[in-house]
Amino acid sequence: MALNPKVGDRLSYDGAVCTVRYIGEVSGTSGTWLGVEWDDPARGKHDGSHKGVRYFNCRSKSPTAASFVRPTRPAEKPQSFVTAVTEKYASELAQTNVIKFSNKVAEEVGFDKIHRKQAQLAELRVVIVDGARITSAYSEGDEPISQVCPKIVELDLSRNLFQRVGTVVSICSELPALRSLRLNGNRFQDILIDEGLKNSQNALKDVRDLALEETLMSWEEICHIATKFPSLSTLSLSANQLCLLPQTPLETLASTLVSLDLEFNNFTTVADVASLAGLTSLRNLHLKGNIISTITSNPSQDLPVFPTNLKYLDLSYNQVSSWAFVDALPTCFPGLTSLRISHNPIYDNPDPDFSTQSKAITEEAYMFTVGRLANLKTLNFGTISHTDRQDAEMFYLARIGKHLAAVPEGKEEEVLKQHRRYAELCELYGPPVVNRWKEINPAFLEARLVTVHFTFHPTGEGDDKIVERTTRIPKSFDIYAVKGIAGKLFGARPLSLRLIWETGEWDPVAGFDDEVEDSSDEEEEEEEDKEKTADTGDLGESSQPDGKMGKWVKREVELQDGPRQLGFCVDGLEARIRVELR
């Protein structure tokens, strides 16, 4: 129980941790109250104000992070680091079960190999004492940490009762093998003036991985701590309510930090993290679960540019709704080769004007993303093969053709401004077919005719024997009549022919966004290994589907014999129909 609690004290009630923010009276009640901010913001009832009167402020932005409790309410007893480790791990050795063999009592001691190993404190490599009510390194009578558990490599001190980071430094100073430290959910105070952080580099010199998630610290405070780790390569800062990273001295982080996790914060633009451009060794940047919708808040603002070492970017579960955002990524991240961008509005509705099949929407979004980003090697954890890229770029180019067909020739430039790779893709595959529908008076005969381009493929003949004919056929003609016309054009019996309408559109035949579990920070190293063995053949100039083995195929529809009119079987006033012998 906390006797004479003070503002700033960390208390635990039935496993729920809080920080004392106020001590005093509350209007309309009698006696003294403790105003506390809960680490779990869902546990409270208000934000520090009660009946219109504000008594204290909370770090959390949640409206239910605070409560009032009586000072007489029993709080759980805090403990030292040594006591917490000893109680958790050494007690397992003492927990023996009585077993009888022929009425003789025997002791079961550590039948479980893992428990037996953990019980040997001096050999512990991984120690997890999160939520253990730790306030200090030692209490009276504790043995030195360097003797109790000197071989710890990974240490989790999350969600404890620390007030000063210096206490953590004193623990780490006796762990020479320490490489990974997790401090998630703690509420450190007076960080910028904490004497325990001065000259702490030697105690923290070999720590590679640091987690400060849900600590609700400012970016300045985070950097003040992180720069005390001279070998830090991985830093996790999820759920810290960060909305802007101001310019702050990065010191050794600029050359050591490889992976940075900023998931589930409050960034709204990529420019909000522009100060990270100073991290010249950064390779992986995780921005999942923010509310990012644009590159900059002001269109006239210069785009932020990150170092070419940055290869992997996670923007999933944000609010990206424009392909202009995707187009700008190569400028902002010139070294980008791996991207995760699924679960954004742009993936739910990639092309409002032409996306009609709900099942193909995710596939279309995948194709557009690959088509727009020439240097991408992996997308949403899936490797982009040579064929995947070719299929995506051809599909994307064909869709640009549809957008061009939807506007007059004089407005083509406006469309092309939205597709930065158009000229490049035209060089690879040739320009797309642009079929514009002319506005024709429906009373005119021209409006009732379909221009049909027939292509006859004689059985067993090569491409040099293909015969082409063009004619105009009334929309009202049924398929029997169309076959009759085709028979006359190619000297064949009408009923021996098959008519296949080549729509010029593409259909998916396999999924493109089948995500696996979240990747580790080793994803880039694995990707580099894949690149070394990847196919490096030329992409080729042909856009013919015959040699393609991709996940998309051109849509073709056979016109079945029957009384159905031609105008209901094909779209528009122009159609390409392939004629084959049965």
XYZ file of C-alpha atoms in Angstrom:
582
model
C 0.000 0.000 0.000
C 1.339 3.448 -0.898
C 1.756 5.548 2.283
C 1.678 9.317 1.766
C 1.431 9.135 -2.052
C 2.867 12.017 -4.051
C 2.084 13.431 -7.475
C 4.063 11.373 -9.987
C 3.965 8.140 -7.990
C 3.253 4.970 -9.930
C 0.684 2.680 -8.304
C -0.883 -0.663 -9.103
C -4.409 -1.644 -8.111
C -5.342 -5.266 -8.809
C -2.926 -5.359 -11.741
C -4.063 -2.022 -13.214
C -1.206 0.518 -13.254
C -1.686 4.267 -12.932
C 0.177 7.529 -12.268
C -0.887 9.969 -9.557
C -1.626 13.335 -11.205
C -3.529 15.143 -8.438
C -3.994 15.020 -4.663
C -6.727 17.085 -3.058
C -10.411 17.737 -2.709
C -13.060 17.298 -5.373
C -16.014 19.679 -5.459
C -19.221 18.162 -4.176
C -17.467 15.455 -2.147
C -15.758 15.224 1.205
C -12.200 14.281 2.027
C -9.079 13.905 -0.067
C -8.877 12.112 -3.418
C -6.116 10.861 -5.663
C -6.547 11.889 -9.288
C -4.925 9.112 -11.317
C -4.249 8.503 -15.003
C -4.548 4.821 -15.907
C -2.077 3.206 -18.275
C -5.106 1.480 -19.801
C -7.180 4.470 -20.963
C -10.357 2.392 -21.156
C -10.355 1.891 -17.385
C -11.095 5.492 -16.392
C -14.201 7.649 -16.448
C -12.987 11.103 -17.548
C -9.916 13.029 -18.728
C -9.068 14.833 -15.493
C -12.078 17.130 -15.396
C -15.151 16.444 -13.283
C -18.480 18.250 -13.549
C -16.951 21.084 -15.541
C -13.914 21.577 -13.301
C -10.448 20.514 -14.476
C -8.280 19.080 -11.739
C -5.348 17.715 -13.778
C -4.170 16.904 -17.290
C -3.345 13.486 -18.715
C -0.666 12.425 -21.183
C -3.198 10.231 -22.941
C -5.608 11.893 -25.352
C -8.327 9.417 -24.419
C -11.452 10.947 -22.818
C -11.595 8.071 -20.306
C -8.011 7.788 -19.039
C -8.577 9.271 -15.561
C -10.377 8.506 -12.314
C -10.490 9.590 -8.680
C -9.627 7.036 -5.994
C -9.335 7.308 -2.244
C -5.806 7.435 -0.760
C -6.886 4.665 1.617
C -7.479 2.214 -1.220
C -4.894 -0.594 -0.897
C -2.267 -0.561 -3.649
C -0.153 -3.568 -4.533
C 3.342 -3.667 -3.075
C 6.114 -2.619 -5.483
C 9.273 -4.705 -5.796
C 12.819 -4.653 -7.079
C 14.146 -6.120 -10.310
C 16.094 -8.832 -8.494
C 13.041 -9.822 -6.445
C 10.813 -9.949 -9.548
C 13.242 -12.161 -11.476
C 13.824 -14.447 -8.507
C 10.125 -14.829 -7.750
C 9.205 -15.584 -11.343
C 12.012 -17.943 -12.331
C 13.589 -19.426 -9.200
C 10.198 -20.217 -7.651
C 9.598 -22.743 -10.402
C 12.321 -24.909 -8.940
C 10.652 -24.820 -5.554
C 7.270 -25.800 -6.955
C 7.486 -29.561 -6.538
C 4.642 -32.037 -6.508
C 4.382 -34.866 -4.047
C 4.215 -38.254 -5.776
C 3.898 -41.631 -4.099
C 5.491 -44.844 -5.365
C 4.417 -47.926 -3.335
C 3.424 -45.679 -0.427
C 6.843 -43.958 -0.509
C 6.949 -40.219 -0.956
C 9.079 -38.872 -3.825
C 9.604 -35.356 -5.138
C 9.000 -34.347 -8.712
C 11.696 -31.804 -9.497
C 11.607 -30.131 -12.927
C 10.314 -32.883 -15.204
C 9.763 -30.163 -17.771
C 13.122 -29.501 -19.426
C 12.248 -25.876 -20.233
C 11.207 -25.056 -16.663
C 14.328 -26.741 -15.353
C 16.448 -24.558 -17.630
C 14.640 -21.356 -16.640
C 15.101 -22.173 -12.962
C 18.841 -21.814 -13.353
C 18.903 -18.061 -12.895
C 22.543 -17.651 -13.678
C 21.996 -19.220 -17.108
C 18.946 -17.174 -18.105
C 19.242 -15.589 -21.553
C 15.676 -14.243 -21.959
C 13.908 -12.565 -19.022
C 10.341 -11.256 -19.208
C 9.160 -9.391 -16.122
C 6.522 -7.136 -17.659
C 3.798 -5.954 -15.307
C 5.836 -7.056 -12.272
C 5.446 -3.768 -10.297
C 9.199 -3.066 -10.470
C 10.296 0.335 -9.137
C 14.009 -0.193 -8.434
C 16.995 -2.354 -9.252
C 17.423 -3.593 -5.675
C 15.656 -3.862 -2.387
C 17.268 -4.593 0.962
C 18.982 -7.970 1.027
C 19.076 -8.538 -2.756
C 22.150 -10.107 -4.297
C 23.949 -8.239 -7.113
C 22.370 -8.562 -10.564
C 25.770 -9.479 -11.953
C 25.626 -12.631 -9.809
C 21.912 -13.472 -10.011
C 21.371 -13.319 -13.783
C 24.466 -12.000 -15.569
C 23.854 -13.660 -18.962
C 20.592 -11.950 -19.938
C 20.496 -11.164 -23.667
C 16.833 -10.142 -24.045
C 15.073 -8.220 -21.272
C 11.424 -7.126 -21.120
C 10.693 -4.505 -18.439
C 7.402 -3.311 -19.959
C 4.481 -1.903 -17.938
C 6.207 -1.519 -14.605
C 6.262 1.256 -11.988
C 9.477 3.051 -12.993
C 9.541 6.824 -12.683
C 13.057 7.415 -14.037
C 14.869 5.950 -17.025
C 17.996 6.078 -14.881
C 16.673 3.118 -12.888
C 16.622 1.049 -16.064
C 20.152 2.176 -16.917
C 21.387 0.973 -13.522
C 19.898 -2.477 -14.203
C 21.399 -2.662 -17.699
C 24.826 -1.603 -16.448
C 25.185 -5.021 -14.786
C 24.117 -7.021 -17.857
C 27.099 -7.068 -20.257
C 25.435 -9.555 -22.632
C 22.251 -7.470 -23.084
C 21.274 -6.927 -26.723
C 17.474 -6.375 -26.674
C 15.509 -4.158 -24.274
C 11.732 -3.646 -24.172
C 10.308 -0.795 -22.096
C 6.802 -0.658 -23.570
C 3.985 0.930 -21.582
C 6.144 2.608 -18.942
C 5.518 6.242 -17.973
C 8.950 7.794 -17.479
C 9.118 11.298 -15.992
C 11.527 14.235 -16.270
C 13.385 12.494 -19.068
C 15.308 15.499 -20.348
C 16.765 16.217 -16.888
C 17.188 12.639 -15.684
C 20.676 12.468 -14.149
C 20.667 8.692 -14.597
C 20.938 9.127 -18.381
C 24.162 11.078 -18.190
C 27.207 9.018 -19.146
C 24.967 5.996 -19.749
C 26.431 5.063 -23.150
C 28.860 2.551 -21.699
C 26.074 0.682 -19.875
C 23.966 0.563 -23.069
C 26.701 0.244 -25.674
C 25.836 -3.238 -26.947
C 22.032 -2.991 -27.016
C 20.826 -3.383 -30.612
C 17.023 -3.459 -30.229
C 14.946 -1.015 -28.178
C 11.144 -0.907 -27.801
C 9.436 2.203 -26.386
C 5.876 1.515 -27.496
C 2.899 3.068 -25.670
C 5.126 5.251 -23.501
C 3.406 8.483 -24.646
C 6.731 10.330 -24.787
C 7.449 13.242 -27.121
C 9.794 12.822 -30.095
C 12.406 14.932 -28.286
C 12.227 12.691 -25.220
C 12.411 9.545 -27.349
C 15.515 10.784 -29.156
C 17.090 11.843 -25.867
C 16.827 8.223 -24.702
C 17.556 6.471 -28.012
C 20.772 8.426 -28.629
C 22.195 6.923 -25.429
C 22.350 3.558 -27.236
C 25.435 3.884 -29.483
C 24.828 0.591 -31.340
C 21.041 0.789 -31.746
C 19.769 -0.716 -35.023
C 16.046 -1.346 -34.349
C 13.670 1.073 -32.621
C 9.946 0.406 -32.008
C 7.751 3.420 -31.200
C 4.196 2.230 -31.897
C 1.153 3.860 -30.271
C 2.822 6.962 -28.848
C 0.274 9.516 -30.121
C 2.979 11.098 -32.292
C 1.665 13.448 -34.973
C 4.858 15.276 -36.044
C 8.572 14.555 -35.763
C 10.337 17.923 -35.396
C 14.008 18.314 -36.239
C 15.960 16.834 -33.338
C 19.665 15.903 -33.016
C 19.908 12.245 -34.075
C 23.615 11.829 -33.235
C 24.690 8.164 -33.558
C 21.229 7.062 -34.728
C 21.955 8.558 -38.138
C 24.552 5.905 -38.863
C 23.296 2.917 -36.827
C 19.489 2.770 -37.027
C 18.274 0.302 -39.671
C 14.611 -0.276 -38.801
C 12.078 2.154 -37.306
C 8.529 1.230 -36.278
C 6.076 4.151 -36.029
C 2.874 2.162 -36.397
C -0.457 3.278 -34.890
C 0.479 6.888 -34.289
C -1.329 10.006 -35.557
C 0.614 11.104 -38.646
C -1.531 12.518 -41.454
C 1.131 13.137 -44.132
C 4.488 11.669 -45.125
C 5.967 15.125 -44.525
C 5.178 14.685 -40.816
C 8.127 12.272 -40.622
C 10.412 14.202 -43.004
C 13.005 14.704 -40.274
C 13.820 10.989 -40.587
C 15.719 11.860 -43.765
C 18.660 12.386 -41.438
C 18.755 8.650 -40.693
C 21.086 7.763 -43.549
C 21.300 4.045 -42.650
C 17.549 3.480 -42.311
C 16.313 0.583 -44.464
C 12.855 -0.271 -43.064
C 10.164 2.253 -42.134
C 6.865 1.034 -40.685
C 3.975 3.540 -40.803
C 1.076 1.090 -40.624
C -2.135 2.164 -38.902
C -1.680 5.937 -39.013
C -4.085 8.333 -40.788
C -1.787 9.297 -43.666
C -3.674 10.482 -46.752
C -1.264 12.803 -48.594
C 2.459 13.360 -49.067
C 2.308 16.975 -47.858
C -0.403 19.066 -46.224
C 0.090 21.844 -48.801
C 0.331 21.021 -52.542
C 2.879 23.812 -52.981
C 5.160 22.328 -50.332
C 8.310 20.536 -51.516
C 8.165 16.756 -51.357
C 10.290 15.192 -48.616
C 13.147 13.046 -49.915
C 14.528 10.112 -47.933
C 17.921 8.422 -48.353
C 18.319 5.740 -51.021
C 19.146 3.188 -48.324
C 15.468 3.097 -47.367
C 14.133 0.030 -49.210
C 11.009 -1.139 -47.334
C 7.970 1.009 -46.543
C 4.755 -0.093 -44.815
C 1.786 2.246 -45.432
C -0.991 -0.289 -44.883
C -4.147 0.634 -42.941
C -3.872 4.368 -43.662
C -6.167 6.740 -45.602
C -4.469 6.881 -49.022
C -7.190 7.507 -51.603
C -5.303 8.941 -54.599
C -2.975 7.383 -57.161
C -1.096 10.691 -57.189
C 0.174 9.649 -53.748
C 1.533 6.383 -55.185
C 3.077 8.213 -58.156
C 5.014 10.458 -55.764
C 6.564 7.584 -53.799
C 9.574 7.125 -56.140
C 10.416 10.799 -55.673
C 10.141 10.659 -51.880
C 11.730 7.213 -51.554
C 14.165 6.852 -54.479
C 15.534 3.559 -53.145
C 12.128 1.941 -52.532
C 11.905 -1.691 -53.669
C 9.417 -3.198 -51.173
C 6.037 -1.706 -50.325
C 3.003 -2.636 -48.304
C 0.015 -0.420 -49.087
C -3.018 -2.703 -48.809
C -6.061 -1.781 -46.689
C -6.207 1.804 -47.930
C -9.235 3.414 -49.635
C -7.351 3.362 -52.957
C -7.330 -0.439 -52.770
C -11.087 -0.569 -52.155
C -11.899 1.530 -55.230
C -8.860 1.690 -57.544
C -10.628 2.967 -60.678
C -14.149 4.285 -60.024
C -14.827 4.953 -63.711
C -14.115 1.432 -64.952
C -13.853 -1.006 -62.007
C -17.100 -2.955 -62.172
C -16.224 -6.438 -60.913
C -15.976 -6.443 -57.126
C -13.928 -9.639 -57.117
C -11.269 -8.053 -59.328
C -10.888 -4.796 -57.405
C -7.970 -5.951 -55.251
C -6.274 -7.475 -58.279
C -6.720 -4.246 -60.230
C -5.232 -2.240 -57.366
C -2.246 -4.589 -57.350
C -1.798 -4.184 -61.129
C -2.015 -0.397 -60.971
C 0.514 -0.228 -58.124
C 3.042 -2.442 -59.897
C 2.455 -0.626 -63.193
C 3.044 2.765 -61.621
C 6.168 1.845 -59.610
C 8.879 0.635 -61.974
C 11.479 -0.346 -59.359
C 9.205 -2.281 -57.008
C 10.363 -5.849 -56.280
C 7.831 -6.898 -53.619
C 4.298 -5.678 -52.951
C 2.228 -6.594 -49.887
C 4.794 -9.274 -48.964
C 4.559 -10.940 -52.393
C 7.523 -11.066 -54.765
C 6.846 -9.435 -58.153
C 8.055 -11.850 -60.822
C 9.121 -10.917 -64.341
C 5.751 -12.100 -65.658
C 3.794 -10.336 -62.895
C 5.377 -7.031 -63.863
C 4.778 -7.543 -67.571
C 1.116 -8.424 -66.986
C 0.610 -5.480 -64.639
C 2.168 -2.943 -66.975
C 0.187 -4.187 -69.981
C -3.053 -4.093 -67.996
C -2.293 -0.624 -66.668
C -1.465 0.649 -70.153
C -4.711 -0.779 -71.542
C -6.655 0.959 -68.775
C -4.986 4.266 -69.650
C -6.300 3.676 -73.180
C -9.814 3.423 -71.784
C -9.415 6.710 -69.940
C -8.134 8.357 -73.117
C -11.102 7.019 -75.045
C -13.449 8.589 -72.507
C -12.296 12.163 -73.282
C -11.986 14.210 -76.482
C -8.613 14.245 -78.201
C -8.020 17.809 -77.038
C -8.087 16.711 -73.386
C -5.709 13.782 -73.665
C -2.895 15.711 -71.985
C -4.992 16.130 -68.851
C -5.365 12.359 -68.629
C -1.713 11.650 -69.345
C -0.610 13.975 -66.554
C -2.093 11.431 -64.158
C 0.058 8.606 -65.548
C 3.757 9.392 -65.278
C 4.943 6.157 -66.872
C 2.748 6.386 -69.990
C 5.555 7.278 -72.411
C 7.855 4.664 -70.891
C 5.214 1.936 -71.147
C 4.391 2.899 -74.735
C 8.034 2.344 -75.636
C 7.891 -1.126 -74.097
C 4.532 -2.345 -75.398
C 3.360 0.180 -77.965
C 0.552 2.691 -77.459
C -2.815 1.337 -76.273
C -5.849 1.072 -78.521
C -8.062 4.122 -78.044
C -11.615 3.556 -79.305
C -13.635 6.708 -78.892
C -17.372 6.523 -79.152
C -18.728 9.186 -81.440
C -21.862 11.035 -80.480
C -24.292 9.968 -83.191
C -27.929 10.881 -83.563
C -29.782 7.642 -82.735
C -32.182 8.401 -85.593
C -29.373 8.095 -88.137
C -28.592 4.784 -89.818
C -24.965 5.082 -88.641
C -26.115 4.774 -85.039
C -27.713 1.416 -85.848
C -24.616 -0.132 -87.472
C -21.671 -1.901 -85.867
C -18.306 -1.804 -87.640
C -17.038 -5.374 -87.358
C -13.389 -6.281 -87.965
C -13.395 -9.996 -88.825
C -10.190 -12.019 -88.516
C -10.342 -15.524 -90.044
C -8.001 -18.204 -88.651
C -8.023 -21.233 -90.990
C -7.399 -24.466 -89.093
C -3.717 -25.481 -89.028
C -2.523 -22.357 -90.862
C 0.134 -19.995 -89.521
C -0.251 -16.296 -88.815
C 0.703 -15.474 -92.405
C -2.545 -17.110 -93.602
C -4.810 -14.970 -91.389
C -7.443 -13.168 -93.477
C -8.998 -9.894 -92.315
C -12.225 -8.294 -93.493
C -14.181 -5.289 -92.249
C -17.875 -4.681 -92.771
C -20.777 -2.864 -91.153
C -23.649 -4.903 -89.740
C -26.943 -3.632 -88.316
C -27.269 -4.024 -84.561
C -30.606 -5.754 -85.064
C -29.063 -8.715 -86.928
C -29.037 -11.893 -84.877
C -25.985 -14.141 -84.563
C -27.274 -16.495 -87.306
C -27.269 -13.538 -89.727
C -23.799 -12.447 -88.582
C -22.499 -15.969 -89.242
C -24.081 -15.839 -92.675
C -22.163 -12.647 -93.460
C -18.924 -14.149 -92.154
C -19.506 -17.285 -94.247
C -19.842 -15.220 -97.421
C -16.739 -13.161 -96.602
C -14.530 -16.199 -96.077
C -16.202 -18.786 -98.333
C -17.233 -21.155 -95.537
C -20.469 -22.753 -94.333
C -21.945 -20.383 -91.709
C -22.827 -23.099 -89.201
C -19.285 -24.486 -89.347
C -17.888 -21.245 -87.912
C -17.194 -20.064 -84.384
C -17.346 -16.331 -83.674
C -15.210 -15.036 -80.786
C -15.576 -11.427 -79.734
C -12.199 -10.030 -78.589
C -13.188 -7.480 -75.946
C -9.686 -6.028 -75.456
C -10.169 -6.202 -71.687
C -8.354 -8.324 -69.107
C -9.682 -10.766 -66.541
C -7.884 -12.022 -63.418
C -7.232 -15.738 -63.096
C -5.415 -15.687 -59.729
C -5.095 -13.553 -56.584
C -2.491 -10.861 -56.183
C -2.968 -9.629 -52.603
C -2.702 -12.824 -50.590
C -0.828 -11.442 -47.630
C 1.174 -13.519 -45.239
C 1.805 -12.610 -41.642
C 3.626 -9.342 -40.960
C 7.196 -9.607 -42.089
C 10.170 -9.257 -39.835
C 12.890 -6.687 -40.164
C 14.937 -9.272 -42.028
C 12.625 -8.961 -45.047
C 15.059 -6.763 -46.934
C 17.941 -9.198 -46.500
C 15.751 -12.032 -47.795
C 14.682 -9.885 -50.707
C 18.287 -9.187 -51.660
C 18.962 -12.924 -51.767
C 15.978 -13.391 -54.054
C 17.159 -10.611 -56.357
C 20.479 -12.361 -56.856
C 18.734 -15.431 -58.256
C 15.904 -13.648 -60.056
C 15.342 -13.855 -63.773
C 17.222 -11.031 -65.477
C 16.009 -11.630 -69.045
C 14.790 -8.808 -71.251
C 11.197 -7.789 -70.780
C 10.439 -7.921 -74.500
C 8.368 -5.755 -76.756
C 5.431 -8.029 -77.567
C 2.048 -7.585 -75.936
C 0.496 -10.657 -77.578
C -1.281 -12.918 -75.094
C -0.256 -16.201 -76.772
C 3.112 -16.405 -75.050
C 1.962 -15.024 -71.718
C 1.894 -17.126 -68.602
C 0.658 -14.396 -66.276
C -2.224 -14.128 -63.859
C -4.377 -12.093 -66.238
C -5.824 -13.134 -69.597
C -7.587 -11.150 -72.283
C -11.328 -11.538 -72.093
C -12.906 -13.282 -75.074
C -16.585 -14.096 -75.505
C -17.932 -16.663 -77.951
C -21.081 -15.474 -79.729
C -23.420 -18.431 -79.398
C -25.875 -19.435 -82.125
C -29.298 -17.991 -81.488
C -31.723 -15.154 -82.130
C -29.883 -12.721 -79.802
C -29.181 -9.455 -81.623
C -25.594 -8.340 -82.300
C -26.163 -5.018 -80.524
C -26.790 -6.885 -77.275
C -23.730 -9.124 -77.682
C -20.974 -6.527 -78.201
C -20.252 -3.093 -76.751
C -20.211 0.115 -78.748
C -20.218 0.693 -82.485
C -16.989 -1.188 -83.232
C -15.982 -4.778 -82.514
C -13.210 -7.233 -83.313
C -14.459 -10.776 -83.986
C -12.214 -13.757 -84.581
C -13.605 -16.393 -86.935
C -12.573 -20.018 -86.486
C -13.649 -23.306 -88.058
C -15.261 -25.763 -85.691
